[in-house]
Coordinates of C-alpha atoms and ligand atoms in Angstrom, one line a residue:
M14 CA 29.0 70.3 205.0
K15 CA 27.4 72.4 207.6
N16 CA 27.3 73.0 211.4
N17 CA 25.1 70.6 213.3
K18 CA 23.1 71.2 216.4
L19 CA 24.2 69.9 219.8
V20 CA 21.2 67.5 219.9
E21 CA 22.3 66.0 216.6
I22 CA 25.6 65.1 218.1
T23 CA 24.2 63.8 221.3
N24 CA 21.8 61.6 219.2
L25 CA 24.8 60.2 217.2
I26 CA 26.5 59.4 220.5
S27 CA 23.5 57.4 221.7
Q28 CA 23.2 55.5 218.4
K29 CA 26.9 54.4 218.2
Q30 CA 29.1 52.3 220.5
R31 CA 32.7 52.6 219.6
F32 CA 34.5 55.9 219.1
L33 CA 37.9 56.9 218.0
I34 CA 39.0 60.2 219.4
T35 CA 41.9 62.2 217.9
S36 CA 43.4 65.6 217.8
H37 CA 46.2 67.7 216.5
V38 CA 50.0 67.3 216.5
N39 CA 52.0 69.5 218.9
P40 CA 49.4 68.7 221.5
D41 CA 48.4 71.5 223.9
G42 CA 46.2 71.8 227.0
D43 CA 43.1 72.4 225.0
N44 CA 43.2 69.5 222.7
L45 CA 44.4 67.1 225.5
G46 CA 41.9 68.4 228.0
S47 CA 39.1 68.1 225.5
V48 CA 40.1 64.6 224.4
I49 CA 40.4 63.3 228.0
A50 CA 37.1 64.9 229.1
L51 CA 35.2 63.4 226.1
K52 CA 36.8 60.0 226.6
L53 CA 35.8 59.9 230.3
V54 CA 32.3 61.1 229.5
L55 CA 31.8 58.5 226.7
E56 CA 33.0 55.8 229.1
Q57 CA 30.6 56.9 231.7
L58 CA 27.8 56.3 229.1
G59 CA 29.1 52.8 228.6
K60 CA 30.8 53.5 225.2
E61 CA 34.1 52.2 224.0
T62 CA 36.8 54.7 223.2
V63 CA 40.3 54.7 221.8
V64 CA 42.4 57.9 221.6
V65 CA 45.1 58.1 219.0
I66 CA 47.4 61.1 218.4
D67 CA 50.3 61.3 215.9
D68 CA 52.7 62.9 218.3
E69 CA 54.4 62.7 221.7
I70 CA 52.4 64.0 224.7
P71 CA 54.3 66.8 226.6
S72 CA 55.2 65.6 230.1
C73 CA 53.6 68.7 231.8
F74 CA 50.2 67.2 231.1
S75 CA 50.9 63.9 232.8
F76 CA 48.5 64.9 235.6
L77 CA 45.5 64.5 233.3
H78 CA 43.4 61.4 234.2
S79 CA 43.9 58.5 231.7
I80 CA 46.5 60.5 229.7
D81 CA 48.6 57.3 229.6
E82 CA 45.9 55.6 227.7
I83 CA 46.5 57.9 224.7
I84 CA 48.0 55.7 221.9
R85 CA 50.7 57.2 219.7
Y86 CA 50.1 56.6 216.0
E87 CA 52.2 54.1 214.3
D88 CA 52.0 52.6 210.8
G89 CA 49.9 49.5 210.7
L90 CA 47.8 50.5 213.7
D91 CA 44.3 49.1 213.0
I92 CA 41.4 50.1 215.2
D93 CA 37.8 49.0 214.9
F94 CA 35.3 51.8 215.6
D95 CA 32.0 53.3 214.4
M96 CA 32.8 57.0 214.3
C97 CA 35.7 59.4 214.9
F98 CA 35.8 62.6 216.8
T99 CA 38.5 65.2 215.8
L100 CA 38.8 67.8 218.5
D101 CA 40.4 71.3 218.2
C102 CA 41.5 70.8 214.6
S103 CA 41.1 73.6 212.1
D104 CA 41.7 71.3 209.2
L105 CA 42.0 67.5 208.8
D106 CA 45.8 67.7 208.1
R107 CA 46.3 68.7 211.7
I108 CA 45.7 65.0 212.8
A109 CA 48.6 64.0 210.5
K110 CA 48.8 60.2 209.9
V111 CA 45.8 59.4 212.1
K112 CA 44.0 59.9 208.8
N113 CA 45.2 56.4 207.8
I114 CA 43.2 54.9 210.5
I115 CA 40.0 56.8 209.9
K116 CA 39.7 55.7 206.3
S117 CA 36.1 56.3 205.2
K118 CA 34.5 56.3 208.7
A119 CA 32.3 59.3 209.6
I120 CA 34.1 62.2 211.3
I121 CA 32.5 64.4 214.0
N122 CA 34.5 67.7 213.9
I123 CA 34.4 69.6 217.1
D124 CA 36.4 72.8 217.0
H125 CA 36.6 76.5 217.8
H126 CA 38.8 77.8 215.0
G127 CA 37.2 80.5 212.8
D128 CA 38.9 79.1 209.7
N129 CA 37.5 75.6 210.1
P130 CA 36.0 74.5 206.8
Y131 CA 33.5 72.0 208.3
F132 CA 35.5 69.0 207.0
G133 CA 33.5 66.5 209.0
E134 CA 30.4 64.5 208.1
Y135 CA 29.1 66.2 211.3
N136 CA 30.4 69.5 212.6
L137 CA 30.2 71.3 215.9
V138 CA 32.2 74.4 215.2
K139 CA 31.7 77.3 217.6
N140 CA 33.4 80.6 218.2
T141 CA 34.5 79.8 221.8
A142 CA 37.7 80.5 223.7
A143 CA 38.6 76.8 223.7
T144 CA 37.4 73.5 222.3
A145 CA 37.0 72.5 226.0
E146 CA 34.1 75.0 226.2
I147 CA 32.2 73.1 223.4
I148 CA 32.9 69.8 225.1
Y149 CA 31.5 71.3 228.3
Q150 CA 28.3 72.2 226.4
L151 CA 28.1 68.7 224.9
I152 CA 28.4 67.1 228.3
D153 CA 25.7 69.5 229.6
A154 CA 23.5 68.3 226.7
L155 CA 24.1 64.6 227.3
E156 CA 21.4 63.7 229.8
E157 CA 23.1 60.8 231.5
A158 CA 26.6 62.4 231.6
K159 CA 27.8 63.9 234.9
L160 CA 30.8 66.1 235.5
N161 CA 33.3 64.9 238.1
K162 CA 36.6 66.0 239.4
D163 CA 38.7 64.4 236.6
I164 CA 36.5 65.6 233.8
A165 CA 36.3 69.1 235.3
A166 CA 40.1 69.2 235.7
A167 CA 40.6 68.2 232.0
L168 CA 38.1 70.9 230.8
A169 CA 39.7 73.5 233.1
T170 CA 43.1 72.7 231.7
G171 CA 41.7 73.5 228.2
L172 CA 40.2 76.8 229.3
I173 CA 43.3 77.9 231.3
T174 CA 45.8 77.1 228.5
D175 CA 43.9 78.5 225.5
T176 CA 43.0 81.7 227.3
G177 CA 46.5 82.1 228.8
S178 CA 44.9 82.0 232.3
F179 CA 42.0 84.1 231.1
R180 CA 44.3 86.9 229.9
Y181 CA 43.7 86.7 226.2
S182 CA 41.0 88.5 224.3
N183 CA 39.2 85.3 223.4
T184 CA 38.0 85.1 227.1
T185 CA 34.3 85.8 227.5
S186 CA 31.9 85.9 230.4
K187 CA 30.8 82.5 229.2
T188 CA 34.3 81.2 229.6
H189 CA 34.4 82.5 233.2
K190 CA 30.9 81.0 233.9
I191 CA 32.0 77.6 232.7
M192 CA 35.2 77.8 234.8
A193 CA 33.1 78.8 237.9
E194 CA 31.0 75.7 237.4
L195 CA 34.1 73.5 237.0
L196 CA 35.5 74.9 240.3
N197 CA 32.5 73.3 242.1
Y198 CA 34.2 70.0 241.4
D199 CA 37.3 70.7 243.5
V200 CA 39.6 71.4 240.6
D201 CA 43.0 72.6 241.8
T202 CA 43.6 75.4 239.3
A203 CA 46.7 76.7 241.1
E204 CA 48.3 73.3 240.7
I205 CA 47.3 73.0 237.0
S206 CA 48.7 76.5 236.3
K207 CA 51.9 75.7 238.1
K208 CA 52.4 72.5 236.2
V209 CA 51.5 73.9 232.8
F210 CA 53.0 77.4 232.9
D211 CA 55.4 77.7 235.8
T212 CA 57.5 74.6 235.8
H213 CA 60.7 74.5 233.7
S214 CA 63.7 72.2 233.4
Y215 CA 67.1 73.8 234.1
Q216 CA 67.9 73.4 230.4
S217 CA 64.7 75.2 229.4
L218 CA 65.6 78.3 231.5
V219 CA 69.1 78.3 230.0
L220 CA 67.6 78.0 226.5
R221 CA 65.3 81.0 227.2
G222 CA 68.3 83.1 228.2
K223 CA 70.2 82.2 225.0
V224 CA 67.2 82.6 222.8
L225 CA 66.5 86.1 224.2
Q226 CA 70.1 87.2 223.6
N227 CA 69.2 86.9 219.9
L228 CA 65.9 88.7 220.1
Q229 CA 65.3 90.4 216.7
I230 CA 63.1 93.4 215.9
D231 CA 62.3 95.1 212.6
D232 CA 62.7 98.8 211.8
S233 CA 59.1 99.6 212.6
K234 CA 59.7 97.9 216.0
K235 CA 56.3 96.2 215.6
I236 CA 57.6 92.8 214.6
A237 CA 59.8 90.8 217.0
W238 CA 61.1 87.3 216.5
V239 CA 63.3 84.6 218.1
K240 CA 64.7 81.3 216.8
V241 CA 65.6 77.9 218.1
S242 CA 68.0 75.9 216.0
Q243 CA 68.9 72.2 216.5
D244 CA 72.5 73.4 217.3
L245 CA 71.3 75.5 220.1
L246 CA 69.2 72.7 221.6
S247 CA 72.2 70.4 221.6
E248 CA 74.4 73.1 223.0
V249 CA 72.2 73.5 226.1
G250 CA 70.9 69.9 226.2
A251 CA 67.3 71.0 225.7
T252 CA 64.4 69.5 223.8
M253 CA 61.7 71.1 221.7
E254 CA 59.3 70.6 224.6
D255 CA 61.5 73.2 226.4
T256 CA 60.6 75.9 223.9
E257 CA 56.9 76.0 225.1
G258 CA 55.8 79.6 225.8
I259 CA 59.0 81.2 224.4
V260 CA 57.0 83.1 221.8
N261 CA 55.4 85.1 224.7
Y262 CA 58.7 86.9 225.3
P263 CA 58.8 88.7 221.9
R264 CA 55.1 89.3 222.3
S265 CA 55.6 91.0 225.6
L266 CA 58.0 93.6 224.1
A267 CA 56.4 97.0 224.4
G268 CA 55.1 98.3 221.1
V269 CA 55.3 95.0 219.3
E270 CA 52.2 93.8 217.4
I271 CA 53.5 90.6 215.8
A272 CA 55.7 88.0 217.6
I273 CA 57.2 85.0 215.9
L274 CA 59.1 81.9 217.1
F275 CA 61.0 79.9 214.5
K276 CA 61.9 76.3 215.5
E277 CA 64.1 74.1 213.5
T278 CA 62.4 70.8 214.1
E279 CA 64.4 69.0 211.5
E280 CA 66.9 70.2 208.9
E281 CA 64.8 72.2 206.4
I282 CA 61.6 71.9 208.4
I283 CA 60.8 75.0 210.4
R284 CA 57.8 75.3 212.7
V285 CA 56.5 78.8 213.0
S286 CA 54.5 80.1 216.0
L287 CA 52.8 83.4 215.3
R288 CA 51.2 85.7 217.9
S289 CA 49.7 89.2 217.7
N290 CA 48.7 91.7 220.5
S291 CA 45.8 93.7 219.3
Y292 CA 44.9 94.0 215.7
F293 CA 47.0 92.0 213.2
P294 CA 45.3 88.7 212.1
V295 CA 48.1 86.2 212.3
D296 CA 45.9 83.3 211.0
K297 CA 45.8 85.1 207.6
L298 CA 49.6 85.3 207.6
A299 CA 49.7 81.5 208.5
H300 CA 47.3 80.7 205.7
K301 CA 49.9 82.1 203.2
F302 CA 52.2 79.3 204.3
G303 CA 49.7 76.5 204.5
G304 CA 49.0 76.9 208.2
G305 CA 46.2 78.4 210.2
G306 CA 44.9 79.1 213.7
H307 CA 43.3 82.1 215.4
P308 CA 43.6 85.9 214.8
R309 CA 45.9 86.2 217.8
A310 CA 47.7 82.8 217.8
A311 CA 48.5 80.8 214.7
G312 CA 51.2 78.6 213.2
C313 CA 52.6 76.9 210.1
S314 CA 55.4 74.7 208.9
I315 CA 57.9 75.8 206.3
D316 CA 60.2 73.5 204.2
A317 CA 63.3 75.7 204.2
N318 CA 66.4 76.3 206.3
L319 CA 66.1 78.5 209.4
N320 CA 67.4 81.7 207.8
E321 CA 65.3 81.3 204.7
A322 CA 62.2 80.7 206.7
I323 CA 62.8 83.8 208.9
E324 CA 63.4 86.0 205.8
E325 CA 60.2 84.7 204.1
V326 CA 57.9 85.0 207.1
V327 CA 59.3 88.3 208.4
N328 CA 59.0 89.9 204.9
A329 CA 55.5 88.7 204.5
A330 CA 54.6 90.0 208.0
K331 CA 56.1 93.4 207.2
K332 CA 54.1 93.6 203.9
E333 CA 50.8 92.5 205.5
L334 CA 51.3 94.8 208.5
K335 CA 51.7 97.8 206.2
Q336 CA 48.3 96.9 204.6
V337 CA 46.5 96.5 207.9
R338 CA 47.6 99.9 209.3
Ligands
5GP413 P1 51.4 77.2 218.5 O1 52.2 78.4 218.0 O2 51.2 77.2 219.9 O3 52.0 75.9 217.9 O4 50.0 77.2 217.7 C1 49.1 78.2 218.0 C2 47.8 77.9 217.4 O5 47.9 78.0 216.0 C3 47.3 76.5 217.6 O6 46.5 76.4 218.7 C4 46.5 76.2 216.4 O7 45.3 76.7 216.5 C5 47.3 77.0 215.3 N1 48.3 76.3 214.5 C6 49.6 76.1 214.8 N2 50.2 75.4 213.8 C7 49.3 75.2 212.8 C8 49.3 74.6 211.5 O8 50.3 74.1 211.1 N3 48.1 74.5 210.9 C9 47.0 75.1 211.4 N4 45.8 75.0 210.6 N5 46.9 75.7 212.5 C10 48.0 75.8 213.3
MN414 MN1 45.1 73.4 220.2
MN415 MN1 42.1 75.2 221.1

């Protein structure tokens, strides 16, 4: 298990014909943008592709080309392919039940998470702002592949979302250079940003108001958290999709280092979104609960009720924070 060179991956692509492409549950702009860009490029090269994800696709990404061709996993789904790409997955569990389709076929693991254990037979793991950056490099290395407006828009979506519109500390000059190149293909970044960040349902805005009324902060004022229960969702008629971006509110509170969003996805299953502002490694905290991610954005799932999960994670955060500073 080791990292491969770009040329080894391009060679594999030329040798094989049918590719399964998959990515993580709770799809975001980077995994969807990367999946679509890779799918379109492989098709350009005359390859057959099938994309399967074990989750619903958030409606804000419906502008991405071919997004409707993504198949949602279901039991019994049987697909014939030569090799599988996993994109933007820090570990193989992130693809959930798509594992049932892969069986013993070779995996090409393309990802940008620092905690990626190189779980693929082939691995292209790089410390970039987004997986879309690595897909861009791969396209650049594929001699017959050509960028076009649809591929550029998909890659731009990945860059814009994983960097929070180039505001997060993962943004590098390379990220900007790639974005500048993508802009040559007539990508409407204002429209992408509007759709992804600045369009909310009425219920989503009401939900934000209610959630913020219960904003919590610890004694040190460095840890802030909010929660979304199933009861609250029913009360305002909102869905989990409407919680997107809510964790950025506690993160924006002056003086806060760690921000946490607790979502009751089902009874006794709590999804936890972790963010930090400048120094606390939230991926390490997520690892304690079987999750993972990046130093400034990570997540995990906890089998407990909402209050138990909050107590567990906030206590762990307090303890870890004391050790860091
Ligand atoms: P979010 O809070 O937006 O759901 O996730 C933020 C980031 O944390 C994701 O982009 C992903 O890198 C990581 N992440 C979230 N949940 C999990 C999880 O359950 N396991 C792992 N390994 N990473 C996660
Ligand atoms: Mn992702
Ligand atoms: Mn990513």
